[in-house]
Amino acid sequence: MPDESESVVDWDSLTFSFTKTDRMYLSKCKLGGEWAVGSMMDFEDLVISPAAGVLNYGQGLFEGMKAQRASDGSIVLFRPDRNAKRAQEGALRLGMPPVPEEIFLDAVIKTVRENSRWVPPMGKGALYIRPLLMGSGPILGVAPAPEYTFLVFTSPVGPYFKGGITPTSLRVSERFHRAAPGGSGGVKAIGNYAPGMIPSKMAKKEGYSEIIYLDAVNHRYIEEVGAANFFCVKDGVISTPELTGTILPGVTRASIIELAMARGYEVREEKVDVEYAMSADECFCVGTAAVVSSIGRIQYGERVKEYYSGEVGPVTRELYENLTAIQQKRSPDEFGWIVDVE
Ligand SMILES: *Cc1c(COP(=O)(O)O)cnc(C)c1O
């Protein structure tokens, strides 16, 4: 292991990509058994049966969190209990044994502590934390695997969108959907993400940052922006798609709703018609990776709507600044969202 004092990364050129770090957490559990506290080990490849449930039937889910360097030099997490609970709900949906919250949180904290030299200086990025739960035991019939692996690894990351704070350009997809009622769109099932790769790649090739998905039934209501939740503001009222089971319940989404309400905004969780969004004053998307990202323009069919002449709107800016100030301990943690790692 390199010397602790050695500067490991050029913090100024960080992107949202994978960089291997020193240590990872791993625990195993039999179907019908109970999770025990796992162990820390050096980061390494896994040995897995070709018949593993996850490889054959996609029985797996992931989480995404960030450890950040705060203004007082400490390392902090943002609402990790929410990720623990969401992973439990996802596990139940996918027939996997849920990891108890204490074990999940202990795993995350240990992994961050043992990779602390990879946490970027404040404002340069974050240490992205990737918990993964999967059916690792062999199974041939379509059924829950006999054994499960829960692991946590990390990677230092920079901004999710290449443009950083510059508003992104999005296109509404009229051809692809992300999730359908009764499916797995409401949990972070690994299988939800591969079908979005080609649509997203196609949009990027045409100069857009991401695509906006509409609902699969009416092809009319906005669901999500790639892997981030959508918000729009019209006449000072904030709207976001209601959680109907096809939308991933983002921790950032829930936090932005609470924060905006505390700042005096009216916030509506409702069906957001794409036509309404096209007539809104500003739009933005939120997520752990995207934080709060301003949307500069949306293309829907032949029409293009530009928001604030492609500049960051005032509500987007206010919420971004309020959220990041809490996350970096530059303002008081009025909601009790911050957890100290060290
Ligand atoms: C993870 C994710 C989000 C954002 O959730 P956060 O908890 O805020 O990071 C939104 N949409 C999808 C599809 C996601 O996978």
Coordinates of C-alpha atoms and ligand atoms in Angstrom, one line a residue:
M1 CA 0.0 0.0 0.0
P2 CA 1.4 3.4 -1.0
D3 CA 2.5 5.8 1.7
E4 CA -0.5 7.6 3.3
S5 CA 1.0 11.1 2.6
E6 CA 1.3 10.4 -1.1
S7 CA -1.1 12.3 -3.2
V8 CA -3.1 9.6 -4.9
V9 CA -5.1 11.4 -7.5
D10 CA -5.0 14.6 -9.5
W11 CA -8.1 15.9 -7.8
D12 CA -8.7 18.6 -10.4
S13 CA -9.2 16.2 -13.2
L14 CA -11.6 13.8 -11.5
T15 CA -14.5 12.6 -13.6
F16 CA -17.4 10.3 -12.8
S17 CA -15.5 7.1 -13.5
F18 CA -14.1 4.1 -11.7
T19 CA -10.8 4.3 -9.9
K20 CA -9.8 1.3 -7.8
T21 CA -9.2 2.0 -4.1
D22 CA -7.5 0.0 -1.4
R23 CA -10.1 -1.9 0.5
M24 CA -13.6 -3.5 0.2
Y25 CA -16.1 -5.1 2.5
L26 CA -17.6 -8.5 2.0
S27 CA -20.2 -10.7 3.7
K28 CA -22.1 -13.8 2.7
C29 CA -25.5 -15.2 3.7
K30 CA -27.4 -18.4 2.8
L31 CA -31.0 -18.2 1.5
G32 CA -33.2 -18.3 4.6
G33 CA -30.2 -17.6 6.9
E34 CA -29.1 -14.4 8.7
W35 CA -26.5 -11.8 7.8
A36 CA -23.4 -11.7 10.0
V37 CA -20.9 -8.8 10.2
G38 CA -18.6 -9.3 7.2
S39 CA -14.9 -8.5 6.8
M40 CA -12.7 -5.9 5.3
M41 CA -10.2 -7.1 2.7
D42 CA -8.0 -5.7 0.0
F43 CA -9.9 -4.7 -3.2
E44 CA -9.8 -7.7 -5.6
D45 CA -11.7 -9.6 -8.2
L46 CA -14.4 -12.0 -7.1
V47 CA -14.5 -15.7 -7.7
I48 CA -18.0 -16.6 -8.7
S49 CA -19.8 -19.7 -10.1
P50 CA -20.8 -19.4 -13.7
A51 CA -24.2 -20.6 -12.5
A52 CA -24.6 -17.7 -10.0
G53 CA -28.1 -16.3 -9.9
V54 CA -26.9 -12.8 -10.5
L55 CA -25.0 -13.7 -13.7
N56 CA -27.9 -15.8 -15.2
Y57 CA -31.0 -14.0 -14.0
G58 CA -29.8 -10.6 -12.8
Q59 CA -30.7 -11.2 -9.2
G60 CA -28.9 -8.2 -7.7
L61 CA -29.2 -4.6 -6.6
F62 CA -26.9 -1.7 -5.9
E63 CA -26.8 1.5 -3.9
G64 CA -25.0 4.7 -4.5
M65 CA -23.8 7.1 -1.8
K66 CA -21.1 9.7 -1.3
A67 CA -18.6 10.4 1.5
Q68 CA -17.5 14.0 1.4
R69 CA -14.9 16.1 3.0
A70 CA -16.7 18.8 5.0
S71 CA -15.6 22.4 5.7
D72 CA -14.2 21.3 9.2
G73 CA -12.1 18.7 7.6
S74 CA -14.2 15.8 8.7
I75 CA -15.5 13.0 6.4
V76 CA -19.3 12.8 6.3
L77 CA -22.1 10.7 4.8
F78 CA -25.5 12.0 3.7
R79 CA -28.6 10.1 5.1
P80 CA -27.0 6.6 4.8
D81 CA -30.0 5.1 6.7
R82 CA -32.2 5.9 3.7
N83 CA -30.0 3.9 1.4
A84 CA -30.0 1.0 3.9
K85 CA -33.8 1.0 4.0
R86 CA -34.1 1.3 0.2
A87 CA -31.7 -1.7 -0.2
Q88 CA -33.9 -3.7 2.2
E89 CA -37.0 -3.0 0.1
G90 CA -35.2 -3.8 -3.1
A91 CA -33.9 -7.1 -1.6
L92 CA -37.5 -8.1 -0.7
R93 CA -38.7 -7.3 -4.2
L94 CA -35.9 -9.4 -5.7
G95 CA -36.2 -12.4 -3.4
M96 CA -32.9 -11.7 -1.5
P97 CA -32.3 -11.7 2.2
P98 CA -32.4 -8.0 3.3
V99 CA -29.2 -6.7 4.9
P100 CA -30.0 -5.4 8.5
E101 CA -29.5 -1.6 8.7
E102 CA -26.8 -1.9 11.3
I103 CA -24.7 -4.2 9.2
F104 CA -25.2 -2.1 6.1
L105 CA -24.2 1.1 7.9
D106 CA -21.2 -0.6 9.6
A107 CA -20.1 -1.9 6.2
V108 CA -20.3 1.6 4.6
I109 CA -18.5 3.3 7.5
K110 CA -15.7 0.7 7.7
T111 CA -15.1 0.9 3.9
V112 CA -15.0 4.7 3.9
R113 CA -12.6 4.7 6.9
E114 CA -10.2 2.2 5.2
N115 CA -10.2 4.2 2.0
S116 CA -10.1 7.7 3.6
R117 CA -7.0 8.8 1.6
W118 CA -9.2 8.6 -1.5
V119 CA -11.7 11.2 -0.2
P120 CA -11.1 14.3 -2.4
P121 CA -10.6 17.7 -0.7
M122 CA -13.9 19.7 -0.2
G123 CA -15.4 20.8 -3.4
K124 CA -13.2 18.6 -5.7
G125 CA -15.6 15.7 -5.7
A126 CA -16.5 12.8 -3.4
L127 CA -15.7 9.2 -2.5
Y128 CA -18.5 7.4 -4.3
I129 CA -19.7 4.3 -2.3
R130 CA -21.1 1.3 -4.1
P131 CA -22.9 -1.3 -1.9
L132 CA -23.9 -4.3 -4.0
L133 CA -26.2 -7.2 -3.0
M134 CA -26.5 -10.2 -5.3
G135 CA -27.4 -13.9 -5.6
S136 CA -23.9 -15.4 -5.8
G137 CA -24.8 -19.0 -5.3
P138 CA -25.4 -21.4 -8.2
I139 CA -28.9 -22.0 -9.5
L140 CA -30.3 -23.3 -12.8
G141 CA -34.0 -22.9 -12.5
V142 CA -35.4 -19.4 -12.4
A143 CA -35.6 -19.0 -8.6
P144 CA -33.8 -17.2 -5.8
A145 CA -30.1 -18.2 -5.5
P146 CA -29.0 -20.4 -2.5
E147 CA -26.4 -17.9 -1.4
Y148 CA -26.0 -14.1 -1.3
T149 CA -23.0 -11.7 -1.3
F150 CA -23.1 -8.2 0.1
L151 CA -20.1 -6.1 -0.6
V152 CA -19.1 -2.4 -0.6
F153 CA -16.4 -0.8 -2.7
T154 CA -15.6 2.8 -3.3
S155 CA -14.2 5.1 -6.0
P156 CA -13.2 8.8 -6.0
V157 CA -15.4 10.7 -8.4
G158 CA -15.8 14.2 -9.9
P159 CA -18.9 15.7 -11.5
Y160 CA -21.5 13.4 -13.1
F161 CA -22.3 15.6 -16.0
K162 CA -19.3 16.7 -18.0
G163 CA -20.4 20.3 -18.2
G164 CA -20.4 20.6 -14.4
I165 CA -22.7 23.4 -13.3
T166 CA -23.6 24.4 -17.0
P167 CA -27.2 23.5 -17.7
T168 CA -27.6 20.2 -19.5
S169 CA -29.5 19.6 -22.8
L170 CA -31.9 16.7 -22.7
R171 CA -34.2 14.9 -25.1
V172 CA -37.5 13.3 -24.3
S173 CA -37.5 9.7 -25.5
E174 CA -40.6 8.8 -27.5
R175 CA -39.3 5.3 -28.2
F176 CA -37.9 3.9 -25.0
H177 CA -39.2 3.4 -21.5
R178 CA -37.3 2.8 -18.3
A179 CA -39.9 1.0 -16.2
A180 CA -43.5 -0.3 -16.3
P181 CA -46.2 -0.6 -13.6
G182 CA -45.7 -3.7 -11.5
G183 CA -42.0 -4.1 -12.6
S184 CA -38.8 -3.3 -10.7
G185 CA -38.4 0.5 -11.6
G186 CA -39.0 1.5 -7.9
V187 CA -35.9 -0.4 -6.7
K188 CA -32.2 -0.2 -7.7
A189 CA -32.3 -3.6 -9.4
I190 CA -29.1 -4.1 -11.5
G191 CA -31.3 -5.3 -14.5
N192 CA -32.9 -1.9 -14.8
Y193 CA -29.8 -0.2 -16.1
A194 CA -28.5 -2.0 -19.1
P195 CA -31.6 -1.3 -21.2
G196 CA -31.0 2.4 -20.8
M197 CA -27.4 2.4 -22.1
I198 CA -28.1 2.4 -25.8
P199 CA -30.8 5.1 -25.6
S200 CA -28.5 7.2 -23.5
K201 CA -25.6 6.6 -25.9
M202 CA -27.7 7.6 -28.9
A203 CA -28.8 10.8 -27.2
K204 CA -25.1 11.6 -26.3
K205 CA -24.1 11.1 -29.9
E206 CA -26.6 13.7 -30.9
G207 CA -25.3 16.2 -28.4
Y208 CA -27.7 15.7 -25.5
S209 CA -26.5 14.8 -21.9
E210 CA -29.2 12.4 -21.2
I211 CA -32.8 11.4 -22.0
I212 CA -36.0 12.0 -20.2
Y213 CA -38.2 9.0 -19.9
L214 CA -42.0 9.2 -20.1
D215 CA -44.4 6.8 -18.4
A216 CA -44.9 3.5 -20.3
V217 CA -48.7 3.7 -20.2
N218 CA -49.7 7.1 -21.4
H219 CA -46.4 8.2 -22.9
R220 CA -47.1 11.5 -21.5
Y221 CA -45.9 12.0 -17.9
I222 CA -42.3 12.6 -17.0
E223 CA -40.7 9.8 -15.0
E224 CA -36.9 10.3 -14.7
V225 CA -33.8 11.7 -16.3
G226 CA -31.6 8.7 -16.9
A227 CA -30.7 7.8 -13.3
A228 CA -31.8 11.0 -11.7
N229 CA -35.2 12.4 -10.5
F230 CA -36.9 15.3 -12.2
F231 CA -38.2 18.6 -10.9
C232 CA -39.7 21.7 -12.6
V233 CA -40.7 25.1 -11.3
K234 CA -43.6 27.2 -12.6
D235 CA -44.8 30.4 -11.1
G236 CA -42.8 29.6 -8.0
V237 CA -44.4 26.2 -7.5
I238 CA -42.1 23.2 -7.5
S239 CA -43.4 19.9 -9.1
T240 CA -41.9 16.5 -9.2
P241 CA -43.3 13.2 -10.5
E242 CA -45.2 11.3 -7.7
L243 CA -43.8 7.9 -6.7
T244 CA -46.0 5.3 -8.4
G245 CA -43.7 2.4 -8.3
T246 CA -42.0 3.0 -11.7
I247 CA -39.8 5.9 -10.3
L248 CA -36.8 5.3 -8.1
P249 CA -37.4 7.0 -4.7
G250 CA -34.3 9.1 -4.6
V251 CA -32.8 10.2 -1.3
T252 CA -31.8 13.5 -3.0
R253 CA -35.4 13.8 -4.3
A254 CA -36.9 13.4 -0.8
S255 CA -34.3 15.8 0.6
I256 CA -35.0 18.5 -2.0
I257 CA -38.7 18.2 -1.3
E258 CA -38.1 18.7 2.5
L259 CA -35.6 21.5 1.9
A260 CA -37.8 23.4 -0.5
M261 CA -40.8 23.2 1.8
A262 CA -38.7 24.4 4.7
R263 CA -37.7 27.4 2.5
G264 CA -41.3 28.3 2.0
Y265 CA -42.0 26.7 -1.5
E266 CA -45.1 24.9 -2.4
V267 CA -44.0 21.5 -3.6
R268 CA -46.3 19.1 -5.4
E269 CA -45.7 15.4 -5.9
E270 CA -48.0 14.8 -8.9
K271 CA -48.2 13.6 -12.5
V272 CA -45.9 16.0 -14.4
D273 CA -47.2 16.2 -18.0
V274 CA -44.4 16.7 -20.4
E275 CA -46.4 19.7 -21.8
Y276 CA -46.4 21.3 -18.4
A277 CA -42.6 20.8 -18.1
M278 CA -42.2 22.4 -21.6
S279 CA -44.1 25.4 -20.3
A280 CA -42.2 25.6 -16.9
D281 CA -39.8 28.4 -15.9
E282 CA -37.0 26.1 -14.8
C283 CA -36.2 22.4 -14.7
F284 CA -33.5 20.4 -12.9
C285 CA -32.7 16.8 -12.0
V286 CA -31.4 15.4 -8.7
G287 CA -29.5 12.4 -7.5
T288 CA -26.5 11.4 -5.4
A289 CA -24.3 11.5 -8.5
A290 CA -25.9 14.4 -10.2
V291 CA -26.6 16.4 -7.0
V292 CA -28.8 19.2 -8.4
S293 CA -28.2 19.7 -12.1
S294 CA -29.8 22.5 -14.0
I295 CA -31.6 21.6 -17.3
G296 CA -30.9 24.2 -19.9
R297 CA -33.1 22.9 -22.7
I298 CA -35.4 20.0 -23.5
Q299 CA -36.1 18.7 -27.0
Y300 CA -39.5 17.0 -27.3
G301 CA -40.4 15.9 -30.8
E302 CA -39.7 18.8 -33.1
R303 CA -40.0 21.4 -30.3
V304 CA -37.2 22.8 -28.2
K305 CA -37.7 24.6 -24.9
E306 CA -34.9 26.7 -23.5
Y307 CA -35.0 27.7 -19.8
Y308 CA -33.4 30.9 -18.6
S309 CA -31.5 31.2 -21.9
G310 CA -29.5 28.2 -20.9
E311 CA -28.5 29.7 -17.6
V312 CA -29.0 28.2 -14.1
G313 CA -32.5 29.3 -12.8
P314 CA -32.8 31.0 -9.4
V315 CA -34.7 28.2 -7.6
T316 CA -32.3 25.5 -8.9
R317 CA -29.4 27.6 -7.7
E318 CA -30.9 28.2 -4.3
L319 CA -31.7 24.6 -3.7
Y320 CA -28.3 23.4 -5.0
E321 CA -26.5 25.9 -2.7
N322 CA -28.7 25.0 0.3
L323 CA -28.2 21.3 -0.2
T324 CA -24.4 21.4 -0.7
A325 CA -24.0 23.8 2.2
I326 CA -25.6 21.3 4.5
Q327 CA -23.6 18.4 3.0
Q328 CA -20.3 20.2 3.4
K329 CA -21.2 21.5 6.9
R330 CA -21.0 25.1 5.7
S331 CA -24.5 25.6 7.2
P332 CA -26.2 24.0 10.2
D333 CA -27.6 20.4 9.7
E334 CA -31.1 21.5 10.5
F335 CA -32.7 18.2 9.4
G336 CA -30.2 15.8 11.0
W337 CA -29.0 14.4 7.7
I338 CA -25.3 14.3 8.2
V339 CA -23.4 11.3 9.7
D340 CA -19.7 11.7 10.7
V341 CA -17.4 9.0 9.6
E342 CA -14.3 10.3 11.3
Ligands
LIG1 C1 -30.2 6.1 -7.8 C2 -31.2 6.6 -8.7 C3 -31.8 7.9 -8.5 C4 -31.3 8.9 -7.5 O1 -31.4 8.4 -6.2 P1 -30.5 9.1 -5.0 O2 -30.9 8.3 -3.8 O3 -30.9 10.5 -4.9 O4 -29.1 8.9 -5.4 C5 -32.8 8.3 -9.4 N1 -33.2 7.5 -10.4 C6 -32.7 6.3 -10.6 C7 -33.2 5.5 -11.7 C8 -31.6 5.8 -9.8 O5 -31.1 4.6 -10.0

